[in-house]
Coordinates of C-alpha atoms and ligand atoms in Angstrom, one line a residue:
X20 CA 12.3 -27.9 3.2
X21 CA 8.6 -26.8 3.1
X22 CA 8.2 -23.0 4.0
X23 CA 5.0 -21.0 4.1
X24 CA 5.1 -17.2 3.3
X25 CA 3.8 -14.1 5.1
X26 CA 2.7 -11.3 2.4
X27 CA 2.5 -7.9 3.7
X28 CA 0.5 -5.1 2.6
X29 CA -0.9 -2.8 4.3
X30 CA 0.2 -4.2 7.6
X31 CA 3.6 -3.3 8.0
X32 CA 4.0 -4.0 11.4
X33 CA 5.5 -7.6 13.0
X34 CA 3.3 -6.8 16.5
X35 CA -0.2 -7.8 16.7
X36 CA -0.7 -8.9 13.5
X37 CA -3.2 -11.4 12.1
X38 CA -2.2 -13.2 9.2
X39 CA 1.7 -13.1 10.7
X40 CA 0.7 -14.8 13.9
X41 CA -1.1 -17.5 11.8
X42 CA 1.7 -18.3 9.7
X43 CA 4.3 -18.3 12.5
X44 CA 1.8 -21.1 14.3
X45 CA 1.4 -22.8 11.0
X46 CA 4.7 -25.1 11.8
X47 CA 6.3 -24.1 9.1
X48 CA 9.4 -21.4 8.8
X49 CA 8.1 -18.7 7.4
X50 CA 9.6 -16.0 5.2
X51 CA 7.9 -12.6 5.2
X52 CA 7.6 -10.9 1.6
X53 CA 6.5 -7.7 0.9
X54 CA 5.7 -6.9 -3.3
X55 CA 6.6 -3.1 -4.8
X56 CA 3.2 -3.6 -7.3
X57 CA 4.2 -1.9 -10.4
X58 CA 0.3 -2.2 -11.4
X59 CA 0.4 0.8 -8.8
X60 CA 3.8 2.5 -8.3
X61 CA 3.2 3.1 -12.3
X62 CA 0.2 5.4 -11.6
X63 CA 2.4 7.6 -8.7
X64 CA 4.5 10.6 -9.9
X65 CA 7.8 9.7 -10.3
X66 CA 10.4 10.5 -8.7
X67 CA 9.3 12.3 -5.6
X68 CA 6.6 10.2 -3.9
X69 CA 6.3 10.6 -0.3
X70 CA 4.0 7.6 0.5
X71 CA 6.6 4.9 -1.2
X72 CA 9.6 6.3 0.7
X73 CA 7.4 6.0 4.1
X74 CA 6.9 2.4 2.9
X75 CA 10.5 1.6 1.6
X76 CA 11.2 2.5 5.0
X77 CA 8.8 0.3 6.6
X78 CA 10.2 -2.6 4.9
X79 CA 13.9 -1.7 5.5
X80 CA 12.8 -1.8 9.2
X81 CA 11.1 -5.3 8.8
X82 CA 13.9 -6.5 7.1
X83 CA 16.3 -5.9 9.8
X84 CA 14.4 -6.7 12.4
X85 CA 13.6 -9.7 10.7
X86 CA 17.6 -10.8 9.9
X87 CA 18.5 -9.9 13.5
X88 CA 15.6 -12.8 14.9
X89 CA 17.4 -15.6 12.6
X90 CA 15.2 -14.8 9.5
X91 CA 15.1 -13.8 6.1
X92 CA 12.9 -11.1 4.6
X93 CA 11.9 -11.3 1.1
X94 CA 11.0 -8.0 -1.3
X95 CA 10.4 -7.5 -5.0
X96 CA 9.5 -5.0 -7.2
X97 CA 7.0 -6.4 -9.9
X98 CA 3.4 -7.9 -10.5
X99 CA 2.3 -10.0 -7.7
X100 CA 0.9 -13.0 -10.0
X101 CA 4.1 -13.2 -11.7
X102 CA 6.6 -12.7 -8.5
X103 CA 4.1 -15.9 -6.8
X104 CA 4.6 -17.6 -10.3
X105 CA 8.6 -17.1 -9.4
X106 CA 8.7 -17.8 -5.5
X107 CA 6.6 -21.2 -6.3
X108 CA 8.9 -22.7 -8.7
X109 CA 12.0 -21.7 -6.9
X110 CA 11.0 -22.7 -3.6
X111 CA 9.1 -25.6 -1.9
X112 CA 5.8 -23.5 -0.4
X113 CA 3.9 -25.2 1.4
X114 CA 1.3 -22.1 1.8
X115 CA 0.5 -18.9 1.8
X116 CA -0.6 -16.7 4.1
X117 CA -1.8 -12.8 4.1
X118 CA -4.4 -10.2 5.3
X119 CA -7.0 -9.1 4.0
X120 CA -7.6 -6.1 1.4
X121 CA -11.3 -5.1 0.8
X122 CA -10.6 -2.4 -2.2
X123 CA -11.3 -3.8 -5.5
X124 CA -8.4 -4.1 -7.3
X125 CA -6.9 -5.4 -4.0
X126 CA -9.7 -8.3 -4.5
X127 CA -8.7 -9.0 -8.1
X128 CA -5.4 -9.1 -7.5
X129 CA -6.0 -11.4 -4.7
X130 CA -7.9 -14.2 -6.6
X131 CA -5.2 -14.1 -8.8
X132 CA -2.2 -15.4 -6.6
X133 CA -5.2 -17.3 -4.9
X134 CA -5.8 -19.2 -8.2
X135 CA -2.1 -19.9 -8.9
X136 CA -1.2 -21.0 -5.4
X137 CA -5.0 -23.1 -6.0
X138 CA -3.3 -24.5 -9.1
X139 CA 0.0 -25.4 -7.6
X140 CA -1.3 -27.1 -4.6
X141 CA -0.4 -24.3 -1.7
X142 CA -3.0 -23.2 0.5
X143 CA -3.8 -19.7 0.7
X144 CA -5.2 -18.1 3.7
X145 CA -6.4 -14.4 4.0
X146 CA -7.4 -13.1 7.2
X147 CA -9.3 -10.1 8.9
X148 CA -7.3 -8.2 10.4
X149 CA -7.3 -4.3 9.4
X150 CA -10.9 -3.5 10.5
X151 CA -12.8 -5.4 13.3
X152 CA -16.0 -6.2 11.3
X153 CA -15.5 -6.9 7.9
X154 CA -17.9 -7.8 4.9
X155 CA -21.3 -9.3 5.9
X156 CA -21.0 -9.2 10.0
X157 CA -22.7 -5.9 10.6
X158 CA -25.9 -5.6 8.7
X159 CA -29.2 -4.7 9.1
X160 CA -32.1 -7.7 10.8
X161 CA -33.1 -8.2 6.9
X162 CA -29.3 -8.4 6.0
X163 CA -28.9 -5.7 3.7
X164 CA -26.0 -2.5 4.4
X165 CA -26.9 -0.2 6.7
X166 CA -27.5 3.3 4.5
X167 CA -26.9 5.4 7.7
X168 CA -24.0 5.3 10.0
X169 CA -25.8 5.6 13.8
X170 CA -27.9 2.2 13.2
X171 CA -24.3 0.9 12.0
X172 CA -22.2 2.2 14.6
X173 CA -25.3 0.8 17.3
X174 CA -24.8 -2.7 15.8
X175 CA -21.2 -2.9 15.8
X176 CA -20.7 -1.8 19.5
X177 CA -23.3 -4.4 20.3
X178 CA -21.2 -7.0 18.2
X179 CA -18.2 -6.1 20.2
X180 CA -16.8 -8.5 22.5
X181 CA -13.1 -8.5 24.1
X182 CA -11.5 -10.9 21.7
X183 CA -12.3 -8.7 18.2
X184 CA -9.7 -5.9 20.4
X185 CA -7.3 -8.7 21.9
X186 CA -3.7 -8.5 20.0
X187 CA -2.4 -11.1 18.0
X188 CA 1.1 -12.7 19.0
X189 CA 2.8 -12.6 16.3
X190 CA 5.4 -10.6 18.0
X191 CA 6.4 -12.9 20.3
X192 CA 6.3 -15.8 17.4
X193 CA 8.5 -13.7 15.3
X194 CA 11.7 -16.1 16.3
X195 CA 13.7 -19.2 15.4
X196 CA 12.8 -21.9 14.6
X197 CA 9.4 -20.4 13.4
X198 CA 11.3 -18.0 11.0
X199 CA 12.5 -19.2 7.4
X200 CA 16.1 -18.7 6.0
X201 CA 16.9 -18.7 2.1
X202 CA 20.4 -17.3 2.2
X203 CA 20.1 -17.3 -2.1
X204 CA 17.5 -14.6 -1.8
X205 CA 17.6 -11.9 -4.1
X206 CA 18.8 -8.1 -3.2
X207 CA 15.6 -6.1 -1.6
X208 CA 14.8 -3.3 -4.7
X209 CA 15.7 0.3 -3.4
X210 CA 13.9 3.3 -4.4
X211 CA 16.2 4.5 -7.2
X212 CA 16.5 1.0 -9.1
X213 CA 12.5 1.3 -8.9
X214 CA 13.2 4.6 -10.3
X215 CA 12.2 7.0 -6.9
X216 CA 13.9 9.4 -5.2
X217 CA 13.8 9.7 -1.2
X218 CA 11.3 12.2 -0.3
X219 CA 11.6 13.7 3.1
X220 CA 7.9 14.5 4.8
X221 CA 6.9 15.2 8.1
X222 CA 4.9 11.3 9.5
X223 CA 4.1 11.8 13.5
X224 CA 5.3 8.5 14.5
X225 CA 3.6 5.3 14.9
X226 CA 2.9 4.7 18.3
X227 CA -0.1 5.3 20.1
X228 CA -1.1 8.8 20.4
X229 CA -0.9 10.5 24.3
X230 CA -3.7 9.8 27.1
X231 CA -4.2 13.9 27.3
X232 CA -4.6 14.5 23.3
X233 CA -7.4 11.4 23.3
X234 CA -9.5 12.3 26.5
X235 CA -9.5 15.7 25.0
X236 CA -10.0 14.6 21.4
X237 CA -14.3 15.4 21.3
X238 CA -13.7 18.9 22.1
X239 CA -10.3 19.8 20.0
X240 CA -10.7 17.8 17.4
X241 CA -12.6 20.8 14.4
X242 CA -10.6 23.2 16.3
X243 CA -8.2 24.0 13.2
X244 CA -6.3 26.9 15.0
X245 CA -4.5 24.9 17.6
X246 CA -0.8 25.1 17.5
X247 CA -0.5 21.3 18.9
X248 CA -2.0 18.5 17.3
X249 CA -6.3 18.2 18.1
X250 CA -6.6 15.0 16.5
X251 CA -4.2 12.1 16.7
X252 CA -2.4 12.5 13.2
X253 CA -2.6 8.3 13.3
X254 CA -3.9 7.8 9.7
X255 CA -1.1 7.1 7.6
X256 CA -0.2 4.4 9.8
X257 CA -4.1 2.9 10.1
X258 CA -3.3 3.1 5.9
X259 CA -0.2 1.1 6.1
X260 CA -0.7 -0.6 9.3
X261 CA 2.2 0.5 11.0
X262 CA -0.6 1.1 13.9
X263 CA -2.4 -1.8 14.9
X264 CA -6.2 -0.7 14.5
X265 CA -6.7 -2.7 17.5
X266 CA -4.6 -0.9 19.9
X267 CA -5.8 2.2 18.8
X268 CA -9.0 1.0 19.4
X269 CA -8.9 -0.5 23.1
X270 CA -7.3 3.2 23.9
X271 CA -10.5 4.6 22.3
X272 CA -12.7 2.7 24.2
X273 CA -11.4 2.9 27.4
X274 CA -10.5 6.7 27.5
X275 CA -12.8 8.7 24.4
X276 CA -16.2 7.2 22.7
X277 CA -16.0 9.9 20.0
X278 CA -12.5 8.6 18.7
X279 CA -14.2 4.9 19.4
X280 CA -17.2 6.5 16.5
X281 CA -14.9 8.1 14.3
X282 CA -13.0 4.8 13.4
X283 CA -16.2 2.3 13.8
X284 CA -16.4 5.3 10.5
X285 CA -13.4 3.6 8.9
X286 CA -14.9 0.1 9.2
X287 CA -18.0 1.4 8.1
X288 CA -16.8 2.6 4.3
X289 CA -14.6 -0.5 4.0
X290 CA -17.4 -2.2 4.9
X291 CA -19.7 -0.2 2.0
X292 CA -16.6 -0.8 -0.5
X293 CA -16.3 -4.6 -0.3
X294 CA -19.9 -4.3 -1.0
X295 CA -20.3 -1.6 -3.6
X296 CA -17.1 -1.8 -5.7
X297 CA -18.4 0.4 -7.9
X298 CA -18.0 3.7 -5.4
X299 CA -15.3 5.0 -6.9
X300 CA -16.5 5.5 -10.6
X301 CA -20.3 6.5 -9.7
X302 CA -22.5 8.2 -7.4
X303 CA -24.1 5.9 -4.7
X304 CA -27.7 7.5 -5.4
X305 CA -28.7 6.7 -8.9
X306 CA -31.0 10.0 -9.1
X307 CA -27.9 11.9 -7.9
X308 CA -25.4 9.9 -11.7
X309 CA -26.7 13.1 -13.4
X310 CA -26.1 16.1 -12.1
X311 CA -24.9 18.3 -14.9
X312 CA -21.8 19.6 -13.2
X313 CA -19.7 22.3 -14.6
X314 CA -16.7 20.9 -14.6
X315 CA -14.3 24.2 -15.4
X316 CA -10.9 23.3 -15.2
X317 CA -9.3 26.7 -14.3
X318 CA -11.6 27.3 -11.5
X319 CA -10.1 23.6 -10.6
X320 CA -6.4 24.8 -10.9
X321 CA -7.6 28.0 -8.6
X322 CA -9.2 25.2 -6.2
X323 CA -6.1 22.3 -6.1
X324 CA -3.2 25.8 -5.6
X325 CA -5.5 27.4 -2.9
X326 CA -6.6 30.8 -4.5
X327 CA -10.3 30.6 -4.5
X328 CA -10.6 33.6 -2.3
X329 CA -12.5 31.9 0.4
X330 CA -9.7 31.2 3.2
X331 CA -10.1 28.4 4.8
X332 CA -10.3 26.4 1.5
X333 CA -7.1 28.1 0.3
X334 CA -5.3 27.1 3.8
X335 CA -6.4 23.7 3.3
X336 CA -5.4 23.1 0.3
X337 CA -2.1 25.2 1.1
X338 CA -1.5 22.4 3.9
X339 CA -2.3 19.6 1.7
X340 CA 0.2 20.9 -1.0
X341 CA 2.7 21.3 1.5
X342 CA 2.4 18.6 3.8
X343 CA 0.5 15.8 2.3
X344 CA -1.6 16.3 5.7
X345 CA -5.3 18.4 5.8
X346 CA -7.6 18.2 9.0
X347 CA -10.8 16.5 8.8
X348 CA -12.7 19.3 8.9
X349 CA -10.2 21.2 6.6
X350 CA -11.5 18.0 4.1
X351 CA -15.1 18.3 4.1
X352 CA -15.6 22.4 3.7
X353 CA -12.8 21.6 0.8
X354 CA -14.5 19.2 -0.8
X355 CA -17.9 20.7 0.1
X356 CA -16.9 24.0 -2.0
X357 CA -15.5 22.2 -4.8
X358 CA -18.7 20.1 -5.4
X359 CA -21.3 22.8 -4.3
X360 CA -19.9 26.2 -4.7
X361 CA -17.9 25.4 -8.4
X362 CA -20.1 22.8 -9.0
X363 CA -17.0 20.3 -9.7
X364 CA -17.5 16.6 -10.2
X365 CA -16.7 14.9 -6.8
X366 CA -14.4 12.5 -8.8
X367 CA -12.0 15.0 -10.0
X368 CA -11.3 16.1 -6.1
X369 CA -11.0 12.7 -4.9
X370 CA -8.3 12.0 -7.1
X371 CA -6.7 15.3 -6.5
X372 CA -6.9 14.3 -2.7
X373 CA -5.6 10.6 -4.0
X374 CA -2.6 12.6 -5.6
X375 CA -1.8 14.3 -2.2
X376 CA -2.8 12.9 0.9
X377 CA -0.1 10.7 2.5
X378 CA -3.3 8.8 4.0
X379 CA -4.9 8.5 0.9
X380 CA -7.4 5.3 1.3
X381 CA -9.5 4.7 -1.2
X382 CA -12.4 3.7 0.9
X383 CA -12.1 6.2 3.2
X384 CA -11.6 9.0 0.6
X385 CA -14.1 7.9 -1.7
X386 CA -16.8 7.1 0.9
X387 CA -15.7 10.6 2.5
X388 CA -16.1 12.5 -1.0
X389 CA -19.6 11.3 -2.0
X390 CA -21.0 11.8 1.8
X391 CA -19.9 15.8 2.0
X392 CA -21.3 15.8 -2.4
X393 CA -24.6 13.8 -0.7
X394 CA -24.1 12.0 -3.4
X395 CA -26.2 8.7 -1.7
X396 CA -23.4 7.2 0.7
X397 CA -24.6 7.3 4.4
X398 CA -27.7 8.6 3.5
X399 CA -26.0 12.8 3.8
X400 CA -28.8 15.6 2.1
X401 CA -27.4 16.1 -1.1
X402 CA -29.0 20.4 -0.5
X403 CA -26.3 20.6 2.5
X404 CA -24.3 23.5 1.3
X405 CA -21.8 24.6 3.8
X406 CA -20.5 28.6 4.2
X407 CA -16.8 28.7 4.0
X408 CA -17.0 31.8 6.0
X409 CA -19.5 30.5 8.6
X410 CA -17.2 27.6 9.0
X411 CA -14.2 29.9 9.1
X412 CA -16.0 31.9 11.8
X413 CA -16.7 28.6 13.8
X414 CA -13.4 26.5 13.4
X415 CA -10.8 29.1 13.1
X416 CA -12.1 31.9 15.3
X417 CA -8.7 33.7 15.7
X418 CA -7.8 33.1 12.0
X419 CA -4.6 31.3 13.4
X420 CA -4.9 28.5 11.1
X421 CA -5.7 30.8 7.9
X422 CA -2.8 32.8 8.5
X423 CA -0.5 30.1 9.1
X424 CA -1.2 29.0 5.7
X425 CA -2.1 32.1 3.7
X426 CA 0.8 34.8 4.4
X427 CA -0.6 37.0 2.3
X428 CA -4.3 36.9 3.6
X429 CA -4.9 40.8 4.0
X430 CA -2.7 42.6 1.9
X431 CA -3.2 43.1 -2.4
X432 CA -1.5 39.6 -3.2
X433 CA -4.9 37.4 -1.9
X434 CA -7.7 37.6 -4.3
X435 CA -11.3 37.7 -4.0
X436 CA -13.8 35.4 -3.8
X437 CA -13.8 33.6 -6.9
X438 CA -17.8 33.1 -6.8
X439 CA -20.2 34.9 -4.5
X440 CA -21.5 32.3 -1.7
X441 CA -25.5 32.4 -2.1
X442 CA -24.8 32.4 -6.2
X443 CA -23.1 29.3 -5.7
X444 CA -25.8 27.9 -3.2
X445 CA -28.7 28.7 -5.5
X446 CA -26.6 27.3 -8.6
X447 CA -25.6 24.1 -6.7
X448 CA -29.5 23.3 -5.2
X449 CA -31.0 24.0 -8.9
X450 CA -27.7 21.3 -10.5
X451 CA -29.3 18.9 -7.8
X452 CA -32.3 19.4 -7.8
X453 CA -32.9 19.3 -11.4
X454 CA -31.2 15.8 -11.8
X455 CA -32.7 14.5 -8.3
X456 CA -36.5 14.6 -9.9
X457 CA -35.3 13.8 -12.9
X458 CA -35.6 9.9 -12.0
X459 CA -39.0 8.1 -10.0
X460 CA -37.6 7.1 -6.5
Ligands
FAD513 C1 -13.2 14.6 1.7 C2 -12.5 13.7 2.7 C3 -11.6 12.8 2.3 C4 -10.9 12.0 3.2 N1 -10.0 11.1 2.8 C5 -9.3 10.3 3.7 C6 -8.3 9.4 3.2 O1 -8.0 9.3 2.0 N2 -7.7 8.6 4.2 C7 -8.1 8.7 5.5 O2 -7.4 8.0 6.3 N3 -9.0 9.5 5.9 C8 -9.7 10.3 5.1 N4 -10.7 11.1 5.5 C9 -11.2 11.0 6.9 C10 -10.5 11.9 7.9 O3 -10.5 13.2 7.5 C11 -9.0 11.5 8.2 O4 -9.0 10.1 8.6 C12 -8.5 12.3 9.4 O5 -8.5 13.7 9.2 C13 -7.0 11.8 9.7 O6 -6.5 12.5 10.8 P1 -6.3 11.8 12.2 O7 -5.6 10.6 12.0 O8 -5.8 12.9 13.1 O9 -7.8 11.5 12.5 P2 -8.6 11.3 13.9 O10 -9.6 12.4 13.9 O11 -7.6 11.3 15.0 O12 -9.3 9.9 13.8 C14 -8.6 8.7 14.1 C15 -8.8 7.8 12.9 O13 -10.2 7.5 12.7 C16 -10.4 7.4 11.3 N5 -11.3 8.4 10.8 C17 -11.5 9.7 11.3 N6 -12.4 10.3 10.6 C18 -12.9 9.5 9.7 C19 -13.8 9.6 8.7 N7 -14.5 10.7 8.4 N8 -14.0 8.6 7.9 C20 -13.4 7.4 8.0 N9 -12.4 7.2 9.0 C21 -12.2 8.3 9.8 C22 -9.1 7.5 10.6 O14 -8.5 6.2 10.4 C23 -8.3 8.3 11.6 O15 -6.9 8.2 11.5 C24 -11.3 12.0 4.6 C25 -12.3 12.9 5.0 C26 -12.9 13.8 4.1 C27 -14.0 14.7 4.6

């Protein structure tokens, strides 16, 4: 009997879920398949990796709820091309259905099972569904990217109409007869046979975040110090769409405008990455591809273990260590000293940050990285050179959040400053200067 399949990715959710409710309305029984890529687990530290335990878990929890509605849920560890090659020669597929993934491996990997599934005869169907505008449908009049984020944000909110936030049903589809069975299917890989071991970090949980926290969200948000959470701690679940970006949305809109901005933000750099592949390996600014950046790898090692001397970098990067978690503006005085004050390539901290954060996106990071460096994306002034002090003084007033990470801040054991601030400034403005006139406009 024809079947069509559901591939998950970084949806892992059965509620309000794009490409899920089109299959289930395809009228055919679908059979939902998630794929452990090696072409990525084989680049992640084995055996402790937090982010693939949070996902094996995910797709244990889809599989059950899956078998208990009448269905069966499919999951294999290999190379995607090659586990389609398998699925369409062993069963009758009638087509395949996803959502879509806008990084650029993501797109390669894409036309790939495309192609096969082309050659085969199966439809495949990708569909929008973790950002509200994707690709070309914000631009500027003469149809080019926006280069700054406010003449972005204007023209999405004036693109917005009450069906991009509406949720799909795929929940309420997610039932016999529009389920698939294939009692023959192989055992789902667990984490050891894929060569992991269980990894137990701290993931607030999926659901929406509370009325109080996103009313208050503009004003606690940069306030590091707070002993509850001041931002909603939703990001590794926007990453693997355990969160429906919709929901999350409709609660910004109707209750916080600032929250509303900050993930029109996300949208935005998936946006600029579907367009610009290239981000991750160069600067977005041509004049800024050759700034001659020290690069010195123990002042690195002093940055990634938090013993730069400078406190709030060395609590944030403390956090991150610990928790796979650092507050956004934890991120960008991070990343700002690493690329100003040690004059640091903003590659080398973006994949530390890749390495660490359970969130890691690599839009989001990436886009994030070269807008603190200035490096060209959204248009930031690449002589921006932020005080670690001044921004301790302003975020972390009462020190709470440097001392909750530093136990030693104030005795013998914490060292000094590792460069002197204005040094760093002056050293940092000459680096870009020097390769910003280097090039004609
Ligand atoms: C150097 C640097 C690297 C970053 N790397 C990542 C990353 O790899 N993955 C990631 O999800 N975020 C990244 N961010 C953005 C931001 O710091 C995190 O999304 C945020 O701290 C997550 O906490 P939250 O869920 O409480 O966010 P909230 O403040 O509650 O915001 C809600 C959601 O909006 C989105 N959002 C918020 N701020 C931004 C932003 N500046 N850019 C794009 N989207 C945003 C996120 O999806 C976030 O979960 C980075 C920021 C910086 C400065």
């Amino acid at each position: 009997m024809p079947v069509a399949l559901f591939w998950h990715r970084r949806d892992l959710r059965r509620h309000d879920n794009a490409g899920l409710a089109a299959a289930l309305q395809s009228g055919l029984p679908v059979l939902p398949l998630f794929i452990y890529d090696t072409d990525i687990l084989d680049h992640l530290p084995r055996p402790h990796d937090a982010r693939l335990t949070f996902i094996h878990d995910q797709v244990e929890g889809l599989a059950r709820e899956t078998a208990a509605a009448g269905g069966t849920f499919l999951a294999y560890y290999g190379r995607p091309a090659e586990v389609f090659a398998q699925l369409l020669a062993q069963l009758d597929v009638a087509a395949v259905f996803t959502n879509e993934d806008y990084e650029p491996c993501a797109t390669r990997r894409d036309e790939a099972v495309a192609q096969l599934c082309q050659a085969r005869g199966v439809a495949f169907h990708a569909l929008k569904d973790q950002v509200i505008f994707a690709k070309t449908e914000v631009l500027t009049k003469s149809g080019t990217a926006h280069r700054a984020f406010g003449p972005y944000r204007d023209a999405w909110l004036a693109a917005l109409r009450p069906e991009h936030l509406r949720p799909y049903p795929s929940a309420e589809l997610f039932r016999a007869p529009h389920l698939g069975q294939w009692p023959a299917a192989p055992a789902r890989p667990t984490l050891a046979q894929m060569g992991f071991k269980r990894c137990e970090q701290y993931v607030p949980a999926s659901e929406l975040p509370a009325e109080q926290l996103v009313r208050g969200y503009h004003t606690t948000r940069d306030q590091l110090g707070l002993a509850v959470d001041s931002s909603t701690r939703r990001s590794v679940h926007l990453r693997f769409g355990t969160l429906s970006v919709r929901e999350l949305m409709q609660q910004a809109q109707t209750l916080n405008p600032k929250l509303l901005a900050e993930l029109i933000w996300r949208d935005y750099f998936m946006m600029l990455f579907w367009r610009y592949p290239q981000l991750p390996e160069e600067s977005f600014e041509p004049r800024l591809r050759g700034v001659a950046f020290r690069n010195d790898e123990t002042e690195f090692r002093c940055w990634c273990e938090g013993r730069t001397g400078y406190p709030l970098i060395d609590a944030g990067m403390r956090e991150l260590n610990q928790t796979g978690y650092l507050p956004n503006r934890a991120r960008i005085a991070a990343a700002s000293f690493l690329v100003k004050h040690l004059l640091i390539d903003w590659r080398w901290g973006e994949r530390y940050f890749a390495e660490r954060l359970l969130d890691y996106d690599l839009a989001l990071n990436v886009g994030n990285w070269q807008w603190v460096a200035g490096t060209g994306v959204v248009a930031a002034p690449w002589f921006r050179v932020f005080s670690p002090d001044s921004q301790l003084k302003q975020f972390d007033p009462t020190g709470e959040y440097v001392r909750r990470w530093l136990p030693e801040l104030g005795t013998a054991a914490y060292p000094p400053p590792m460069v002197e601030h204005k040094f760093a400034r002056e050293r940092a403005l000459a680096a870009f200067k020097a390769a910003y006139h280097a090039l004609p406009a």
